[in-house]
Structures are given as C-alpha cells and as structure tokens.
mmCIF file with all atom_site columns, C-alpha atoms in Angstrom:
data_model
loop_
_atom_site.group_PDB
_atom_site.id
_atom_site.type_symbol
_atom_site.label_atom_id
_atom_site.label_alt_id
_atom_site.label_comp_id
_atom_site.label_asym_id
_atom_site.label_entity_id
_atom_site.label_seq_id
_atom_site.pdbx_PDB_ins_code
_atom_site.Cartn_x
_atom_site.Cartn_y
_atom_site.Cartn_z
_atom_site.occupancy
_atom_site.B_iso_or_equiv
_atom_site.pdbx_formal_charge
_atom_site.auth_seq_id
_atom_site.auth_comp_id
_atom_site.auth_asym_id
_atom_site.auth_atom_id
_atom_site.pdbx_PDB_model_num
ATOM 1   C CA . MET A 1 1   ? 24.490  55.763  142.769 1.00 56.00 ? 136 MET A CA 1
ATOM 2   C CA . THR A 1 2   ? 26.187  58.024  145.099 1.00 69.00 ? 137 THR A CA 1
ATOM 3   C CA . THR A 1 3   ? 28.994  55.623  145.272 1.00 72.00 ? 138 THR A CA 1
ATOM 4   C CA . GLU A 1 4   ? 29.260  55.699  141.587 1.00 74.00 ? 139 GLU A CA 1
ATOM 5   C CA . GLN A 1 5   ? 29.208  59.481  141.563 1.00 70.00 ? 140 GLN A CA 1
ATOM 6   C CA . ASN A 1 6   ? 31.824  59.568  144.274 1.00 70.00 ? 141 ASN A CA 1
ATOM 7   C CA . GLU A 1 7   ? 34.009  57.281  142.222 1.00 71.00 ? 142 GLU A CA 1
ATOM 8   C CA . GLN A 1 8   ? 33.558  59.454  139.137 1.00 70.00 ? 143 GLN A CA 1
ATOM 9   C CA . ALA A 1 9   ? 34.346  62.540  141.158 1.00 67.00 ? 144 ALA A CA 1
ATOM 10  C CA . GLN A 1 10  ? 37.453  60.888  142.546 1.00 70.00 ? 145 GLN A CA 1
ATOM 11  C CA . ASP A 1 11  ? 38.446  59.799  139.029 1.00 68.00 ? 146 ASP A CA 1
ATOM 12  C CA . LEU A 1 12  ? 37.976  63.377  137.818 1.00 67.00 ? 147 LEU A CA 1
ATOM 13  C CA . GLU A 1 13  ? 40.044  64.737  140.703 1.00 69.00 ? 148 GLU A CA 1
ATOM 14  C CA . GLN A 1 14  ? 42.732  62.131  140.067 1.00 68.00 ? 149 GLN A CA 1
ATOM 15  C CA . HIS A 1 15  ? 42.713  62.966  136.372 1.00 67.00 ? 150 HIS A CA 1
ATOM 16  C CA . ALA A 1 16  ? 42.947  66.708  137.148 1.00 62.00 ? 151 ALA A CA 1
ATOM 17  C CA . THR A 1 17  ? 45.823  66.049  139.553 1.00 68.00 ? 152 THR A CA 1
ATOM 18  C CA . ASP A 1 18  ? 47.600  63.872  136.956 1.00 65.00 ? 153 ASP A CA 1
ATOM 19  C CA . THR A 1 19  ? 47.062  66.511  134.273 1.00 68.00 ? 154 THR A CA 1
ATOM 20  C CA . GLN A 1 20  ? 48.376  69.227  136.569 1.00 66.00 ? 155 GLN A CA 1
ATOM 21  C CA . ALA A 1 21  ? 51.445  67.088  137.403 1.00 63.00 ? 156 ALA A CA 1
ATOM 22  C CA . ASP A 1 22  ? 51.992  66.385  133.703 1.00 66.00 ? 157 ASP A CA 1
ATOM 23  C CA . THR A 1 23  ? 51.709  70.117  132.938 1.00 71.00 ? 158 THR A CA 1
ATOM 24  C CA . GLU A 1 24  ? 54.246  70.936  135.647 1.00 70.00 ? 159 GLU A CA 1
ATOM 25  C CA . GLN A 1 25  ? 56.622  68.292  134.253 1.00 73.00 ? 160 GLN A CA 1
ATOM 26  C CA . VAL A 1 26  ? 56.196  69.703  130.745 1.00 72.00 ? 161 VAL A CA 1
ATOM 27  C CA . ASP A 1 27  ? 56.870  73.221  132.092 1.00 71.00 ? 162 ASP A CA 1
ATOM 28  C CA . VAL A 1 28  ? 60.021  71.961  133.818 1.00 74.00 ? 163 VAL A CA 1
ATOM 29  C CA . LEU A 1 29  ? 61.139  70.239  130.593 1.00 81.00 ? 164 LEU A CA 1
ATOM 30  C CA . VAL A 1 30  ? 60.430  73.362  128.514 1.00 82.00 ? 165 VAL A CA 1
ATOM 31  C CA . ASP A 1 31  ? 62.363  75.536  130.989 1.00 82.00 ? 166 ASP A CA 1
ATOM 32  C CA . GLY A 1 32  ? 65.290  73.085  130.862 1.00 84.00 ? 167 GLY A CA 1
ATOM 33  C CA . LEU A 1 33  ? 65.227  73.052  127.074 1.00 87.00 ? 168 LEU A CA 1
ATOM 34  C CA . GLN A 1 34  ? 65.097  76.869  126.983 1.00 90.00 ? 169 GLN A CA 1
ATOM 35  C CA . GLU A 1 35  ? 68.180  76.992  129.225 1.00 89.00 ? 170 GLU A CA 1
ATOM 36  C CA . GLN A 1 36  ? 69.958  74.502  126.953 1.00 91.00 ? 171 GLN A CA 1
ATOM 37  C CA . ILE A 1 37  ? 69.045  76.571  123.873 1.00 93.00 ? 172 ILE A CA 1
ATOM 38  C CA . THR A 1 38  ? 70.365  79.725  125.548 1.00 91.00 ? 173 THR A CA 1
ATOM 39  C CA . GLN A 1 39  ? 73.569  77.882  126.546 1.00 93.00 ? 174 GLN A CA 1
ATOM 40  C CA . LEU A 1 40  ? 74.047  76.504  123.019 1.00 92.00 ? 175 LEU A CA 1
ATOM 41  C CA . GLU A 1 41  ? 73.448  79.925  121.432 1.00 94.00 ? 176 GLU A CA 1
ATOM 42  C CA . GLY A 1 42  ? 76.116  81.394  123.698 1.00 94.00 ? 177 GLY A CA 1
ATOM 43  C CA . ASP A 1 43  ? 78.519  78.578  122.808 1.00 93.00 ? 178 ASP A CA 1
ATOM 44  C CA . LEU A 1 44  ? 77.808  79.128  119.102 1.00 93.00 ? 179 LEU A CA 1
ATOM 45  C CA . LYS A 1 45  ? 78.591  82.862  119.386 1.00 94.00 ? 180 LYS A CA 1
ATOM 46  C CA . LEU A 1 46  ? 81.837  82.061  121.195 1.00 93.00 ? 181 LEU A CA 1
ATOM 47  C CA . GLU A 1 47  ? 82.897  79.531  118.547 1.00 94.00 ? 182 GLU A CA 1
ATOM 48  C CA . LYS A 1 48  ? 82.033  81.959  115.733 1.00 94.00 ? 183 LYS A CA 1
ATOM 49  C CA . ALA A 1 49  ? 84.214  84.596  117.384 1.00 94.00 ? 184 ALA A CA 1
ATOM 50  C CA . ARG A 1 50  ? 87.065  82.102  117.798 1.00 94.00 ? 185 ARG A CA 1
ATOM 51  C CA . THR A 1 51  ? 86.767  81.063  114.152 1.00 93.00 ? 186 THR A CA 1
ATOM 52  C CA . ALA A 1 52  ? 86.782  84.675  112.955 1.00 94.00 ? 187 ALA A CA 1
ATOM 53  C CA . ASN A 1 53  ? 89.846  85.362  115.109 1.00 94.00 ? 188 ASN A CA 1
ATOM 54  C CA . ALA A 1 54  ? 91.633  82.293  113.718 1.00 93.00 ? 189 ALA A CA 1
ATOM 55  C CA . VAL A 1 55  ? 90.894  83.380  110.137 1.00 94.00 ? 190 VAL A CA 1
ATOM 56  C CA . TYR A 1 56  ? 92.175  86.895  110.908 1.00 95.00 ? 191 TYR A CA 1
ATOM 57  C CA . GLU A 1 57  ? 95.368  85.535  112.469 1.00 94.00 ? 192 GLU A CA 1
ATOM 58  C CA . ALA A 1 58  ? 95.919  83.225  109.475 1.00 93.00 ? 193 ALA A CA 1
ATOM 59  C CA . GLN A 1 59  ? 95.567  86.148  107.052 1.00 95.00 ? 194 GLN A CA 1
ATOM 60  C CA . LYS A 1 60  ? 98.003  88.252  109.074 1.00 94.00 ? 195 LYS A CA 1
ATOM 61  C CA . SER A 1 61  ? 100.481 85.363  109.132 1.00 93.00 ? 196 SER A CA 1
ATOM 62  C CA . VAL A 1 62  ? 100.286 84.995  105.352 1.00 94.00 ? 197 VAL A CA 1
ATOM 63  C CA . GLU A 1 63  ? 100.869 88.736  104.902 1.00 95.00 ? 198 GLU A CA 1
ATOM 64  C CA . ARG A 1 64  ? 103.827 88.692  107.315 1.00 94.00 ? 199 ARG A CA 1
ATOM 65  C CA . ILE A 1 65  ? 105.384 85.699  105.537 1.00 93.00 ? 200 ILE A CA 1
ATOM 66  C CA . GLN A 1 66  ? 104.974 87.421  102.170 1.00 93.00 ? 201 GLN A CA 1
ATOM 67  C CA . ARG A 1 67  ? 106.656 90.593  103.499 1.00 92.00 ? 202 ARG A CA 1
ATOM 68  C CA . GLU A 1 68  ? 109.524 88.571  104.963 1.00 93.00 ? 203 GLU A CA 1
ATOM 69  C CA . SER A 1 69  ? 109.879 86.633  101.720 1.00 91.00 ? 204 SER A CA 1
ATOM 70  C CA . GLU A 1 70  ? 110.095 89.835  99.676  1.00 89.00 ? 205 GLU A CA 1
ATOM 71  C CA . LYS A 1 71  ? 112.629 91.304  102.089 1.00 89.00 ? 206 LYS A CA 1
ATOM 72  C CA . HIS A 1 72  ? 114.728 88.143  101.920 1.00 90.00 ? 207 HIS A CA 1
ATOM 73  C CA . LYS A 1 73  ? 114.532 88.118  98.117  1.00 86.00 ? 208 LYS A CA 1
ATOM 74  C CA . ASP A 1 74  ? 115.687 91.750  97.996  1.00 84.00 ? 209 ASP A CA 1
ATOM 75  C CA . THR A 1 75  ? 118.565 91.007  100.378 1.00 86.00 ? 210 THR A CA 1
ATOM 76  C CA . VAL A 1 76  ? 119.737 88.024  98.340  1.00 86.00 ? 211 VAL A CA 1
ATOM 77  C CA . LEU A 1 77  ? 119.468 89.998  95.084  1.00 85.00 ? 212 LEU A CA 1
ATOM 78  C CA . GLU A 1 78  ? 121.433 92.868  96.627  1.00 86.00 ? 213 GLU A CA 1
ATOM 79  C CA . LYS A 1 79  ? 124.250 90.565  97.770  1.00 86.00 ? 214 LYS A CA 1
ATOM 80  C CA . PHE A 1 80  ? 124.403 88.900  94.370  1.00 85.00 ? 215 PHE A CA 1
ATOM 81  C CA . ALA A 1 81  ? 124.434 92.241  92.537  1.00 85.00 ? 216 ALA A CA 1
ATOM 82  C CA . LYS A 1 82  ? 127.268 93.546  94.746  1.00 85.00 ? 217 LYS A CA 1
ATOM 83  C CA . GLU A 1 83  ? 129.335 90.478  93.890  1.00 83.00 ? 218 GLU A CA 1
ATOM 84  C CA . LEU A 1 84  ? 128.776 91.061  90.170  1.00 84.00 ? 219 LEU A CA 1
ATOM 85  C CA . LEU A 1 85  ? 129.984 94.659  90.372  1.00 86.00 ? 220 LEU A CA 1
ATOM 86  C CA . GLU A 1 86  ? 133.558 93.506  90.929  1.00 85.00 ? 221 GLU A CA 1
ATOM 87  C CA . SER A 1 87  ? 133.408 91.512  87.689  1.00 85.00 ? 222 SER A CA 1
ATOM 88  C CA . VAL A 1 88  ? 132.044 94.526  85.823  1.00 86.00 ? 223 VAL A CA 1
ATOM 89  C CA . ASP A 1 89  ? 134.850 96.702  87.194  1.00 86.00 ? 224 ASP A CA 1
ATOM 90  C CA . ASN A 1 90  ? 137.486 94.147  86.183  1.00 84.00 ? 225 ASN A CA 1
ATOM 91  C CA . LEU A 1 91  ? 136.091 93.818  82.641  1.00 84.00 ? 226 LEU A CA 1
ATOM 92  C CA . GLU A 1 92  ? 136.053 97.625  82.240  1.00 85.00 ? 227 GLU A CA 1
ATOM 93  C CA . ARG A 1 93  ? 139.662 97.835  83.454  1.00 83.00 ? 228 ARG A CA 1
ATOM 94  C CA . ALA A 1 94  ? 140.704 95.076  81.029  1.00 82.00 ? 229 ALA A CA 1
ATOM 95  C CA . ILE A 1 95  ? 139.154 96.958  78.110  1.00 82.00 ? 230 ILE A CA 1
ATOM 96  C CA . GLN A 1 96  ? 140.903 100.206 79.110  1.00 80.00 ? 231 GLN A CA 1
ATOM 97  C CA . ALA A 1 97  ? 144.266 98.504  79.540  1.00 79.00 ? 232 ALA A CA 1
ATOM 98  C CA . ALA A 1 98  ? 144.191 96.470  76.306  1.00 77.00 ? 233 ALA A CA 1
ATOM 99  C CA . GLY A 1 99  ? 143.409 99.233  73.822  1.00 72.00 ? 234 GLY A CA 1
ATOM 100 C CA . GLU A 1 100 ? 141.106 99.017  70.793  1.00 70.00 ? 235 GLU A CA 1
ATOM 101 C CA . ASP A 1 101 ? 142.972 96.884  68.226  1.00 67.00 ? 236 ASP A CA 1
ATOM 102 C CA . ASN A 1 102 ? 142.976 93.558  70.025  1.00 73.00 ? 237 ASN A CA 1
ATOM 103 C CA . ALA A 1 103 ? 140.456 90.827  69.085  1.00 73.00 ? 238 ALA A CA 1
ATOM 104 C CA . ILE A 1 104 ? 140.315 89.734  72.706  1.00 78.00 ? 239 ILE A CA 1
ATOM 105 C CA . VAL A 1 105 ? 139.089 93.202  73.664  1.00 79.00 ? 240 VAL A CA 1
ATOM 106 C CA . GLU A 1 106 ? 136.073 92.699  71.409  1.00 80.00 ? 241 GLU A CA 1
ATOM 107 C CA . GLY A 1 107 ? 135.179 89.493  73.285  1.00 81.00 ? 242 GLY A CA 1
ATOM 108 C CA . VAL A 1 108 ? 135.629 91.221  76.638  1.00 83.00 ? 243 VAL A CA 1
ATOM 109 C CA . GLN A 1 109 ? 133.425 94.106  75.443  1.00 84.00 ? 244 GLN A CA 1
ATOM 110 C CA . LEU A 1 110 ? 130.685 91.676  74.400  1.00 85.00 ? 245 LEU A CA 1
ATOM 111 C CA . THR A 1 111 ? 130.926 89.903  77.755  1.00 85.00 ? 246 THR A CA 1
ATOM 112 C CA . LEU A 1 112 ? 130.709 93.234  79.575  1.00 86.00 ? 247 LEU A CA 1
ATOM 113 C CA . LYS A 1 113 ? 127.722 94.319  77.476  1.00 87.00 ? 248 LYS A CA 1
ATOM 114 C CA . SER A 1 114 ? 125.918 91.034  78.226  1.00 87.00 ? 249 SER A CA 1
ATOM 115 C CA . LEU A 1 115 ? 126.635 91.368  81.932  1.00 86.00 ? 250 LEU A CA 1
ATOM 116 C CA . LEU A 1 116 ? 125.426 94.987  81.996  1.00 86.00 ? 251 LEU A CA 1
ATOM 117 C CA . ASN A 1 117 ? 122.195 93.978  80.235  1.00 87.00 ? 252 ASN A CA 1
ATOM 118 C CA . LYS A 1 118 ? 121.591 91.249  82.812  1.00 85.00 ? 253 LYS A CA 1
ATOM 119 C CA . LYS A 1 119 ? 122.208 93.742  85.637  1.00 85.00 ? 254 LYS A CA 1
ATOM 120 C CA . LYS A 1 120 ? 119.755 96.211  84.142  1.00 85.00 ? 255 LYS A CA 1
ATOM 121 C CA . LYS A 1 121 ? 117.148 93.442  83.773  1.00 86.00 ? 256 LYS A CA 1
ATOM 122 C CA . PHE A 1 122 ? 117.221 92.903  87.546  1.00 84.00 ? 257 PHE A CA 1
ATOM 123 C CA . GLY A 1 123 ? 117.117 96.608  88.433  1.00 86.00 ? 258 GLY A CA 1
ATOM 124 C CA . VAL A 1 124 ? 120.845 97.337  88.862  1.00 88.00 ? 259 VAL A CA 1
ATOM 125 C CA . VAL A 1 125 ? 121.508 100.749 87.279  1.00 87.00 ? 260 VAL A CA 1
ATOM 126 C CA . GLU A 1 126 ? 124.598 102.943 87.175  1.00 87.00 ? 261 GLU A CA 1
ATOM 127 C CA . ALA A 1 127 ? 124.392 105.928 89.537  1.00 86.00 ? 262 ALA A CA 1
ATOM 128 C CA . ASP A 1 128 ? 124.151 109.263 87.721  1.00 84.00 ? 263 ASP A CA 1
ATOM 129 C CA . THR A 1 129 ? 127.378 111.297 87.847  1.00 83.00 ? 264 THR A CA 1
ATOM 130 C CA . THR A 1 130 ? 126.438 113.948 85.259  1.00 83.00 ? 265 THR A CA 1
ATOM 131 C CA . ASN A 1 131 ? 124.196 116.167 87.390  1.00 83.00 ? 266 ASN A CA 1
ATOM 132 C CA . GLY A 1 132 ? 126.677 117.245 90.006  1.00 82.00 ? 267 GLY A CA 1
ATOM 133 C CA . PHE A 1 133 ? 127.682 115.824 93.356  1.00 86.00 ? 268 PHE A CA 1
ATOM 134 C CA . ASN A 1 134 ? 124.979 114.077 95.383  1.00 84.00 ? 269 ASN A CA 1
ATOM 135 C CA . ALA A 1 135 ? 126.046 112.755 98.776  1.00 83.00 ? 270 ALA A CA 1
ATOM 136 C CA . ASP A 1 136 ? 123.314 110.105 98.599  1.00 85.00 ? 271 ASP A CA 1
ATOM 137 C CA . LEU A 1 137 ? 124.855 108.576 95.455  1.00 86.00 ? 272 LEU A CA 1
ATOM 138 C CA . HIS A 1 138 ? 128.508 109.634 95.490  1.00 88.00 ? 273 HIS A CA 1
ATOM 139 C CA . GLN A 1 139 ? 131.458 109.311 97.807  1.00 85.00 ? 274 GLN A CA 1
ATOM 140 C CA . ALA A 1 140 ? 133.930 112.173 97.461  1.00 87.00 ? 275 ALA A CA 1
ATOM 141 C CA . VAL A 1 141 ? 137.477 110.840 97.796  1.00 87.00 ? 276 VAL A CA 1
ATOM 142 C CA . GLY A 1 142 ? 139.382 113.915 96.719  1.00 87.00 ? 277 GLY A CA 1
ATOM 143 C CA . ILE A 1 143 ? 139.337 117.364 95.162  1.00 86.00 ? 278 ILE A CA 1
ATOM 144 C CA . ASP A 1 144 ? 139.642 117.903 91.417  1.00 83.00 ? 279 ASP A CA 1
ATOM 145 C CA . PRO A 1 145 ? 141.147 121.367 90.817  1.00 84.00 ? 280 PRO A CA 1
ATOM 146 C CA . THR A 1 146 ? 139.850 121.490 87.225  1.00 84.00 ? 281 THR A CA 1
ATOM 147 C CA . ALA A 1 147 ? 136.166 120.909 88.133  1.00 80.00 ? 282 ALA A CA 1
ATOM 148 C CA . LYS A 1 148 ? 133.665 123.577 89.127  1.00 83.00 ? 283 LYS A CA 1
ATOM 149 C CA . ALA A 1 149 ? 132.402 123.758 92.714  1.00 80.00 ? 284 ALA A CA 1
ATOM 150 C CA . ASP A 1 150 ? 130.026 120.900 93.633  1.00 79.00 ? 285 ASP A CA 1
ATOM 151 C CA . GLN A 1 151 ? 130.578 119.282 90.222  1.00 83.00 ? 286 GLN A CA 1
ATOM 152 C CA . ILE A 1 152 ? 132.125 115.870 89.658  1.00 86.00 ? 287 ILE A CA 1
ATOM 153 C CA . GLY A 1 153 ? 135.469 116.115 87.919  1.00 84.00 ? 288 GLY A CA 1
ATOM 154 C CA . ASN A 1 154 ? 136.702 112.536 87.773  1.00 85.00 ? 289 ASN A CA 1
ATOM 155 C CA . VAL A 1 155 ? 134.893 109.244 88.434  1.00 86.00 ? 290 VAL A CA 1
ATOM 156 C CA . LEU A 1 156 ? 137.276 106.742 89.985  1.00 88.00 ? 291 LEU A CA 1
ATOM 157 C CA . GLN A 1 157 ? 134.730 103.940 90.402  1.00 87.00 ? 292 GLN A CA 1
ATOM 158 C CA . LYS A 1 158 ? 131.158 103.788 89.130  1.00 88.00 ? 293 LYS A CA 1
ATOM 159 C CA . GLY A 1 159 ? 128.317 103.619 91.596  1.00 90.00 ? 294 GLY A CA 1
ATOM 160 C CA . TYR A 1 160 ? 125.166 101.556 91.240  1.00 90.00 ? 295 TYR A CA 1
ATOM 161 C CA . THR A 1 161 ? 121.607 101.461 92.541  1.00 89.00 ? 296 THR A CA 1
ATOM 162 C CA . LEU A 1 162 ? 119.298 98.472  92.882  1.00 87.00 ? 297 LEU A CA 1
ATOM 163 C CA . ASN A 1 163 ? 115.635 99.286  92.337  1.00 85.00 ? 298 ASN A CA 1
ATOM 164 C CA . GLY A 1 164 ? 116.218 102.860 93.492  1.00 83.00 ? 299 GLY A CA 1
ATOM 165 C CA . ARG A 1 165 ? 118.291 101.943 96.584  1.00 87.00 ? 300 ARG A CA 1
ATOM 166 C CA . LEU A 1 166 ? 122.012 102.641 96.701  1.00 88.00 ? 301 LEU A CA 1
ATOM 167 C CA . LEU A 1 167 ? 124.014 99.485  96.086  1.00 87.00 ? 302 LEU A CA 1
ATOM 168 C CA . ARG A 1 168 ? 127.458 101.082 95.939  1.00 89.00 ? 303 ARG A CA 1
ATOM 169 C CA . PRO A 1 169 ? 128.316 104.796 95.905  1.00 91.00 ? 304 PRO A CA 1
ATOM 170 C CA . ALA A 1 170 ? 130.358 106.199 93.039  1.00 88.00 ? 305 ALA A CA 1
ATOM 171 C CA . MET A 1 171 ? 133.867 107.173 94.128  1.00 89.00 ? 306 MET A CA 1
ATOM 172 C CA . VAL A 1 172 ? 134.453 110.640 92.663  1.00 88.00 ? 307 VAL A CA 1
ATOM 173 C CA . MET A 1 173 ? 136.757 113.654 92.697  1.00 87.00 ? 308 MET A CA 1
ATOM 174 C CA . VAL A 1 174 ? 134.797 116.867 93.297  1.00 86.00 ? 309 VAL A CA 1
ATOM 175 C CA . GLY A 1 175 ? 135.540 120.481 92.422  1.00 82.00 ? 310 GLY A CA 1
ATOM 176 C CA . ALA A 1 176 ? 136.141 122.871 95.296  1.00 74.00 ? 311 ALA A CA 1
#
C-alpha cells in the first residue's frame, strides 16, 4: 500500500503544481487584460477629447461663415444703394427743372416716390440736415453768408445712411 500512497501523494503534488501553474497563468492573463483595459480607457479619453475639439471647431467655422456672409451681404447692399442714389438725384433734378404743370413730371414724381420707398425698406435713409452741421453726416463745400454759425444754409446734394452707417455725406453750405 505504500506504493499506492506514494502514487496518491505524487498525484496530489502534481495536481497542486498544475493548479499553481494554472493560477499563475490566470494571474498573467488578468494582468494583461487589466493593462489592455487601462490602454483602451486612455484611448477612449483621447478620442472623446478629439471629438469635442472637432465639434468646437465646426461650431466656430459656422459662426465665422455666418459673420462673413453678413458682412458680404452688407457690402453688396451698400454698393447697390450707392448706385441707386444717382438715379434718385437725377429724378429730383428732372422734377425741379420741369416745373409743376407737366404730366410727365407727375410720372417722374411717382417713380421717385416708389424708388424712395424701396430705399427706405432696405434701410437707406436721408441724412438729417435740419439739426445743424455734423461732420459725420455732412461735407461742407462752402460758406453760406445768410446762415447762422454751424448751421446748414443750403443743401447741394442730399446725404444718405444705410442702417445707421454713412452711405454718402450731404454736400452743404455752412454758416460762418
């Protein structure tokens, strides 16, 4: 029986050695998996940061494009409005030169009124010349001896603003 006991003891030792080897392999696998989890968590954080940065950059790009679009729209509107001012001036001169009794004058007056209404609709407004000289809105081109000091005596050409910005200064004669 000793042989049998020796064999059982050897089997138990072998089994203990196998179990210990299996435990060490499992520990190695668990450590490797823990390292992979740590690596993947770090990669996930990095990708989240990159995604957040990309979203931020996209939002900033949209805002910049909207600002540029508005600026371009304002520039185009300003150029168009300046071109229309010459037509307004010419219609006003035609009305002054023709007098009041002509039927054509009535048509020109209606055309001028329509054009002025369209200008006003898009923010083009005549610069104020009733409250005295303002260098931001008026361009003094001469002295009017009949006007009081710093008051506008004669308006040679009307000035206009577009949404509060000067489009064309009024050309005026100012009192000394």
